[in-house]
Amino acid sequence: MTDARLAPGDLAPDFTLDDQNGAPVSLSSLRGTRVVLYFYPEAMTPGCTTEACDFRDSLNSFKSAGIRVIGVSKDDVAKLKTFTERDRLNFSVLSDADLAVQQAYGVWGEKMLYGKVVVGSIRSTFVIADDGRIEKAMYNVKATGHVARVRRELGLDAA
């Protein structure tokens, strides 16, 4: 668990994680490309499905702006594969089973869930500039309406 939070201007922590197909994805290999990196608690749960499908449905507007969308959760590769197939996700989702990346980004910690304090993934989104620095750090966001907010903040047209 960490209380460390990233802020605009910070260098985004590098990582290499496997995607839903078991292929490694490194943040450093995406230098030169803007990235929306979003962390979600668990694949195939209602809120996480809503958020993923919103990114799916808006992907063309991100791609047109030269922005790559990547999701990260603690789920294993097999569950992520099922998630992407079931919901026809058209972007990479990465497995952070040991929580190292979530801890590096400050998104693993205490949160409220149904009125109780629990430890888990804090739904958060980062916009990473093409030079690898954090442009935007949005912690503890709501699933519904979040993608529209990200698009507005990035000045993207409606998909």
Backbone as CSV, one residue per row, in Angstrom:
resi,resn,N_x,N_y,N_z,CA_x,CA_y,CA_z,C_x,C_y,C_z
1,MET,0.844,-1.174,0.000,0.000,0.000,0.000,0.887,1.234,0.000
2,THR,0.433,2.260,-0.675,1.248,3.466,-0.764,0.379,4.710,-0.658
3,ASP,0.965,5.741,-0.073,0.304,7.043,-0.038,0.895,7.968,-1.089
4,ALA,1.941,7.506,-1.784,2.604,8.328,-2.799,1.660,8.551,-3.972
5,ARG,1.573,9.785,-4.404,0.730,10.130,-5.551,1.594,10.797,-6.606
6,LEU,1.313,10.484,-7.845,2.015,11.121,-8.958,1.302,12.416,-9.323
7,ALA,2.061,13.351,-9.873,1.500,14.648,-10.236,2.015,15.041,-11.617
8,PRO,1.313,15.957,-12.284,1.792,16.432,-13.580,3.252,16.877,-13.493
9,GLY,4.018,16.458,-14.503,5.440,16.763,-14.546,6.318,15.627,-14.062
10,ASP,5.763,14.733,-13.227,6.532,13.571,-12.761,6.798,12.631,-13.924
11,LEU,7.933,11.945,-13.877,8.216,10.904,-14.856,7.344,9.700,-14.516
12,ALA,6.609,9.191,-15.497,5.743,8.034,-15.271,6.608,6.816,-14.994
13,PRO,6.341,6.082,-13.917,7.129,4.877,-13.638,7.041,3.887,-14.804
14,ASP,8.198,3.410,-15.237,8.229,2.452,-16.332,7.806,1.085,-15.819
15,PHE,7.337,0.253,-16.727,6.935,-1.110,-16.380,6.920,-1.955,-17.638
16,THR,6.929,-3.256,-17.426,6.656,-4.224,-18.480,5.674,-5.225,-17.893
17,LEU,4.490,-5.307,-18.491,3.446,-6.227,-18.052,2.912,-6.984,-19.261
18,ASP,2.365,-8.174,-19.010,1.753,-8.953,-20.086,0.345,-8.470,-20.366
19,ASP,0.002,-8.421,-21.665,-1.358,-8.058,-22.057,-2.246,-9.295,-22.066
20,GLN,-3.473,-9.106,-22.528,-4.475,-10.172,-22.520,-4.069,-11.372,-23.372
21,ASN,-3.091,-11.198,-24.242,-2.610,-12.305,-25.082,-1.291,-12.881,-24.578
22,GLY,-0.818,-12.389,-23.427,0.438,-12.861,-22.871,1.656,-12.172,-23.466
23,ALA,1.457,-11.145,-24.279,2.566,-10.413,-24.896,3.015,-9.283,-23.972
24,PRO,4.322,-9.111,-23.774,4.800,-8.046,-22.899,4.611,-6.658,-23.532
25,VAL,4.195,-5.697,-22.701,4.043,-4.300,-23.110,4.850,-3.466,-22.121
26,SER,5.783,-2.674,-22.642,6.598,-1.786,-21.807,6.195,-0.350,-22.068
27,LEU,6.031,0.407,-21.006,5.700,1.818,-21.173,6.819,2.536,-21.931
28,SER,8.072,2.209,-21.624,9.189,2.889,-22.285,9.189,2.681,-23.796
29,SER,8.618,1.572,-24.264,8.570,1.318,-25.709,7.546,2.211,-26.407
30,LEU,6.724,2.903,-25.631,5.686,3.769,-26.196,6.102,5.240,-26.211
31,ARG,7.358,5.528,-25.842,7.832,6.916,-25.890,7.604,7.447,-27.293
32,GLY,7.216,8.703,-27.378,6.871,9.291,-28.663,5.382,9.223,-28.933
33,THR,4.648,8.522,-28.053,3.195,8.384,-28.164,2.568,8.813,-26.842
34,ARG,1.495,9.583,-26.919,0.738,9.880,-25.694,-0.043,8.639,-25.306
35,VAL,-0.180,8.423,-24.001,-0.850,7.228,-23.489,-1.860,7.629,-22.426
36,VAL,-3.060,7.054,-22.529,-4.012,7.103,-21.425,-3.884,5.752,-20.740
37,LEU,-3.372,5.779,-19.512,-3.165,4.575,-18.716,-4.190,4.600,-17.592
38,TYR,-5.106,3.634,-17.636,-6.130,3.647,-16.598,-6.090,2.351,-15.799
39,PHE,-6.282,2.501,-14.500,-6.266,1.385,-13.560,-7.689,1.142,-13.082
40,TYR,-8.089,-0.117,-13.078,-9.440,-0.478,-12.651,-9.355,-1.675,-11.707
41,PRO,-10.318,-1.803,-10.791,-10.231,-2.833,-9.760,-10.324,-4.285,-10.238
42,GLU,-11.292,-4.598,-11.096,-11.453,-6.019,-11.451,-12.248,-6.174,-12.747
43,ALA,-11.675,-6.953,-13.655,-12.333,-7.222,-14.930,-13.678,-7.907,-14.716
44,MET,-14.602,-7.597,-15.580,-15.919,-8.232,-15.643,-16.822,-7.915,-14.461
45,THR,-16.525,-6.827,-13.756,-17.446,-6.336,-12.732,-18.206,-5.167,-13.370
46,PRO,-19.367,-4.805,-12.846,-20.196,-3.809,-13.532,-19.504,-2.481,-13.836
47,GLY,-18.893,-1.845,-12.843,-18.257,-0.553,-13.080,-17.072,-0.645,-14.026
48,CYS,-16.275,-1.679,-13.860,-15.086,-1.843,-14.709,-15.485,-2.162,-16.145
49,THR,-16.572,-2.892,-16.311,-17.065,-3.179,-17.659,-17.590,-1.903,-18.307
50,THR,-18.326,-1.099,-17.554,-18.829,0.180,-18.071,-17.674,1.046,-18.550
51,GLU,-16.650,1.186,-17.716,-15.512,2.030,-18.062,-14.779,1.488,-19.291
52,ALA,-14.525,0.182,-19.322,-13.818,-0.425,-20.457,-14.609,-0.257,-21.755
53,CYS,-15.917,-0.464,-21.685,-16.748,-0.314,-22.887,-16.812,1.141,-23.344
54,ASP,-16.765,2.080,-22.395,-16.713,3.498,-22.772,-15.407,3.809,-23.501
55,PHE,-14.289,3.257,-23.019,-13.023,3.446,-23.735,-13.102,2.782,-25.104
56,ARG,-13.671,1.583,-25.155,-13.827,0.881,-26.440,-14.613,1.738,-27.433
57,ASP,-15.728,2.272,-26.984,-16.602,3.036,-27.863,-16.017,4.393,-28.255
58,SER,-15.049,4.878,-27.505,-14.416,6.171,-27.784,-13.024,6.018,-28.393
59,LEU,-12.608,4.791,-28.649,-11.222,4.575,-29.045,-10.832,5.330,-30.312
60,ASN,-11.744,5.450,-31.259,-11.389,6.158,-32.495,-10.981,7.606,-32.240
61,SER,-11.653,8.274,-31.299,-11.279,9.664,-31.018,-9.895,9.732,-30.373
62,PHE,-9.551,8.756,-29.533,-8.214,8.730,-28.941,-7.171,8.439,-30.026
63,LYS,-7.450,7.421,-30.844,-6.504,7.062,-31.908,-6.285,8.216,-32.880
64,SER,-7.359,8.912,-33.238,-7.249,10.042,-34.172,-6.345,11.129,-33.616
65,ALA,-6.286,11.246,-32.302,-5.429,12.241,-31.649,-4.038,11.671,-31.366
66,GLY,-3.777,10.431,-31.807,-2.468,9.817,-31.587,-2.248,9.331,-30.170
67,ILE,-3.342,9.008,-29.482,-3.270,8.579,-28.080,-3.585,7.092,-27.987
68,ARG,-2.745,6.351,-27.279,-2.971,4.928,-27.051,-3.629,4.743,-25.691
69,VAL,-4.635,3.889,-25.624,-5.343,3.583,-24.373,-4.891,2.217,-23.875
70,ILE,-4.550,2.138,-22.589,-4.131,0.887,-21.966,-4.786,0.794,-20.594
71,GLY,-5.393,-0.359,-20.306,-5.970,-0.614,-18.994,-5.068,-1.534,-18.190
72,VAL,-5.097,-1.405,-16.864,-4.287,-2.239,-15.972,-5.141,-2.678,-14.795
73,SER,-5.074,-3.969,-14.465,-5.733,-4.487,-13.262,-4.882,-5.610,-12.679
74,LYS,-5.308,-6.104,-11.530,-4.599,-7.198,-10.885,-4.995,-8.565,-11.459
75,ASP,-5.921,-8.589,-12.388,-6.411,-9.846,-12.951,-5.318,-10.580,-13.723
76,ASP,-5.415,-11.908,-13.752,-4.443,-12.683,-14.520,-4.763,-12.606,-16.014
77,VAL,-3.800,-13.029,-16.826,-3.914,-12.931,-18.276,-5.147,-13.665,-18.797
78,ALA,-5.428,-14.849,-18.248,-6.581,-15.632,-18.730,-7.893,-14.874,-18.518
79,LYS,-8.046,-14.239,-17.359,-9.272,-13.479,-17.108,-9.350,-12.268,-18.030
80,LEU,-8.213,-11.620,-18.266,-8.196,-10.463,-19.172,-8.548,-10.875,-20.592
81,LYS,-8.111,-12.041,-21.010,-8.440,-12.551,-22.349,-9.953,-12.742,-22.462
82,THR,-10.553,-13.343,-21.455,-12.000,-13.541,-21.438,-12.725,-12.197,-21.467
83,PHE,-12.241,-11.240,-20.676,-12.825,-9.903,-20.602,-12.802,-9.226,-21.975
84,THR,-11.645,-9.246,-22.636,-11.538,-8.565,-23.931,-12.398,-9.242,-24.990
85,GLU,-12.489,-10.556,-24.937,-13.318,-11.264,-25.917,-14.799,-11.035,-25.645
86,ARG,-15.193,-11.154,-24.386,-16.603,-10.997,-24.026,-17.130,-9.616,-24.392
87,ASP,-16.324,-8.576,-24.125,-16.784,-7.208,-24.320,-16.179,-6.549,-25.559
88,ARG,-15.548,-7.352,-26.400,-14.975,-6.871,-27.666,-14.106,-5.628,-27.457
89,LEU,-13.220,-5.712,-26.454,-12.339,-4.581,-26.185,-11.286,-4.505,-27.285
90,ASN,-11.016,-3.310,-27.751,-10.133,-3.085,-28.886,-8.850,-2.357,-28.487
91,PHE,-8.414,-2.569,-27.259,-7.179,-1.980,-26.750,-6.576,-2.966,-25.757
92,SER,-5.320,-2.739,-25.397,-4.615,-3.650,-24.487,-5.051,-3.456,-23.046
93,VAL,-5.228,-4.562,-22.352,-5.388,-4.556,-20.906,-4.265,-5.425,-20.351
94,LEU,-3.634,-4.941,-19.277,-2.424,-5.558,-18.763,-2.641,-6.146,-17.382
95,SER,-1.921,-7.228,-17.117,-2.010,-7.930,-15.842,-0.902,-7.465,-14.898
96,ASP,-1.317,-6.902,-13.764,-0.394,-6.466,-12.710,-0.681,-7.304,-11.465
97,ALA,-0.527,-8.621,-11.604,-0.920,-9.552,-10.542,-0.155,-9.334,-9.243
98,ASP,1.103,-8.881,-9.324,1.869,-8.670,-8.088,1.704,-7.256,-7.520
99,LEU,0.896,-6.436,-8.187,0.535,-5.081,-7.738,1.688,-4.080,-7.750
100,ALA,2.832,-4.444,-8.307,3.994,-3.551,-8.286,3.725,-2.253,-9.036
101,VAL,3.050,-2.334,-10.175,2.789,-1.134,-10.962,1.730,-0.274,-10.270
102,GLN,0.705,-0.913,-9.729,-0.317,-0.146,-9.013,0.299,0.584,-7.827
103,GLN,1.230,-0.059,-7.139,1.897,0.600,-6.011,2.766,1.753,-6.506
104,ALA,3.466,1.567,-7.624,4.327,2.621,-8.159,3.520,3.857,-8.567
105,TYR,2.279,3.643,-9.012,1.421,4.756,-9.435,0.532,5.281,-8.300
106,GLY,0.628,4.674,-7.125,-0.152,5.144,-5.977,-1.621,4.828,-6.063
107,VAL,-1.968,3.727,-6.759,-3.381,3.391,-6.932,-3.783,2.132,-6.161
108,TRP,-2.909,1.615,-5.309,-3.253,0.486,-4.455,-3.288,1.014,-3.033
109,GLY,-4.453,0.966,-2.412,-4.549,1.492,-1.058,-5.949,1.419,-0.510
110,GLU,-6.180,2.164,0.559,-7.490,2.164,1.207,-8.488,2.951,0.374
111,LYS,-9.704,2.422,0.332,-10.797,3.086,-0.367,-12.097,2.672,0.297
112,MET,-13.147,3.410,-0.008,-14.472,3.066,0.513,-15.175,2.167,-0.497
113,LEU,-15.755,1.088,-0.011,-16.525,0.190,-0.859,-17.778,-0.196,-0.089
114,TYR,-18.912,0.264,-0.588,-20.197,0.003,0.068,-20.172,0.413,1.537
115,GLY,-19.568,1.587,1.807,-19.556,2.141,3.147,-18.500,1.567,4.076
116,LYS,-17.663,0.664,3.572,-16.604,0.076,4.397,-15.251,0.442,3.812
117,VAL,-14.261,0.606,4.686,-12.896,0.854,4.239,-12.269,-0.492,3.890
118,VAL,-11.774,-0.592,2.662,-11.099,-1.810,2.198,-9.786,-1.396,1.525
119,VAL,-8.903,-2.365,1.334,-7.673,-2.136,0.601,-7.844,-2.760,-0.778
120,GLY,-7.533,-1.987,-1.812,-7.678,-2.505,-3.163,-7.231,-1.498,-4.192
121,SER,-7.576,-1.775,-5.435,-7.234,-0.890,-6.550,-8.139,0.331,-6.521
122,ILE,-7.536,1.502,-6.582,-8.269,2.765,-6.610,-8.387,3.170,-8.082
123,ARG,-9.609,3.205,-8.590,-9.831,3.528,-10.003,-9.194,4.891,-10.313
124,SER,-8.225,4.879,-11.219,-7.449,6.089,-11.507,-7.013,6.088,-12.962
125,THR,-6.768,7.280,-13.496,-6.349,7.426,-14.886,-5.216,8.438,-14.974
126,PHE,-4.250,8.111,-15.827,-3.110,8.981,-16.065,-2.989,9.239,-17.554
127,VAL,-2.749,10.495,-17.900,-2.397,10.830,-19.272,-0.895,11.049,-19.243
128,ILE,-0.198,10.280,-20.085,1.258,10.328,-20.123,1.678,10.949,-21.455
129,ALA,2.460,12.003,-21.375,2.927,12.716,-22.567,3.901,11.852,-23.351
130,ASP,4.161,12.254,-24.583,5.049,11.466,-25.433,6.488,11.419,-24.914
131,ASP,6.847,12.307,-23.970,8.185,12.274,-23.377,8.241,11.427,-22.103
132,GLY,7.118,10.764,-21.766,7.082,9.885,-20.596,6.732,10.569,-19.292
133,ARG,6.342,11.829,-19.350,5.964,12.552,-18.129,4.444,12.564,-17.963
134,ILE,4.011,12.616,-16.719,2.587,12.670,-16.402,2.031,14.029,-16.827
135,GLU,0.980,13.997,-17.651,0.255,15.224,-18.023,-0.898,15.457,-17.059
136,LYS,-1.629,14.375,-16.777,-2.782,14.438,-15.876,-2.774,13.205,-14.990
137,ALA,-3.091,13.405,-13.713,-3.215,12.309,-12.751,-4.575,12.451,-12.083
138,MET,-5.467,11.511,-12.356,-6.831,11.559,-11.835,-7.054,10.337,-10.947
139,TYR,-7.096,10.566,-9.647,-7.261,9.482,-8.681,-8.709,9.361,-8.229
140,ASN,-9.084,8.141,-7.883,-10.386,7.851,-7.272,-11.540,8.394,-8.124
141,VAL,-11.528,8.030,-9.409,-12.565,8.492,-10.327,-13.751,7.531,-10.324
142,LYS,-14.869,7.994,-10.800,-16.066,7.158,-10.951,-16.047,6.531,-12.342
143,ALA,-16.540,5.312,-12.460,-16.541,4.616,-13.748,-17.452,5.318,-14.752
144,THR,-18.662,5.630,-14.326,-19.641,6.216,-15.233,-19.288,7.667,-15.536
145,GLY,-19.172,7.988,-16.810,-18.891,9.346,-17.238,-17.427,9.727,-17.249
146,HIS,-16.568,8.836,-16.766,-15.150,9.185,-16.676,-14.491,9.345,-18.046
147,VAL,-14.778,8.445,-18.964,-14.154,8.521,-20.285,-14.549,9.823,-20.981
148,ALA,-15.801,10.227,-20.844,-16.241,11.496,-21.427,-15.463,12.658,-20.816
149,ARG,-15.204,12.595,-19.523,-14.421,13.643,-18.856,-12.996,13.677,-19.406
150,VAL,-12.375,12.515,-19.563,-11.012,12.446,-20.101,-10.991,13.047,-21.501
151,ARG,-11.962,12.677,-22.311,-12.020,13.206,-23.676,-12.177,14.719,-23.670
152,ARG,-13.045,15.232,-22.804,-13.234,16.696,-22.692,-11.927,17.375,-22.298
153,GLU,-11.269,16.824,-21.283,-10.030,17.433,-20.794,-8.925,17.394,-21.827
154,LEU,-8.974,16.418,-22.740,-7.966,16.318,-23.788,-8.390,17.032,-25.074
155,GLY,-9.600,17.594,-25.073,-10.092,18.332,-26.223,-10.416,17.446,-27.412
156,LEU,-10.837,16.221,-27.149,-11.165,15.292,-28.238,-12.602,15.468,-28.678
157,ASP,-12.844,15.318,-29.967,-14.198,15.404,-30.509,-14.982,14.166,-30.127
158,ALA,-16.286,14.239,-30.209,-17.151,13.094,-29.922,-16.859,12.000,-30.935
159,ALA,-16.902,10.758,-30.435,-16.624,9.598,-31.323,-17.834,9.288,-32.161
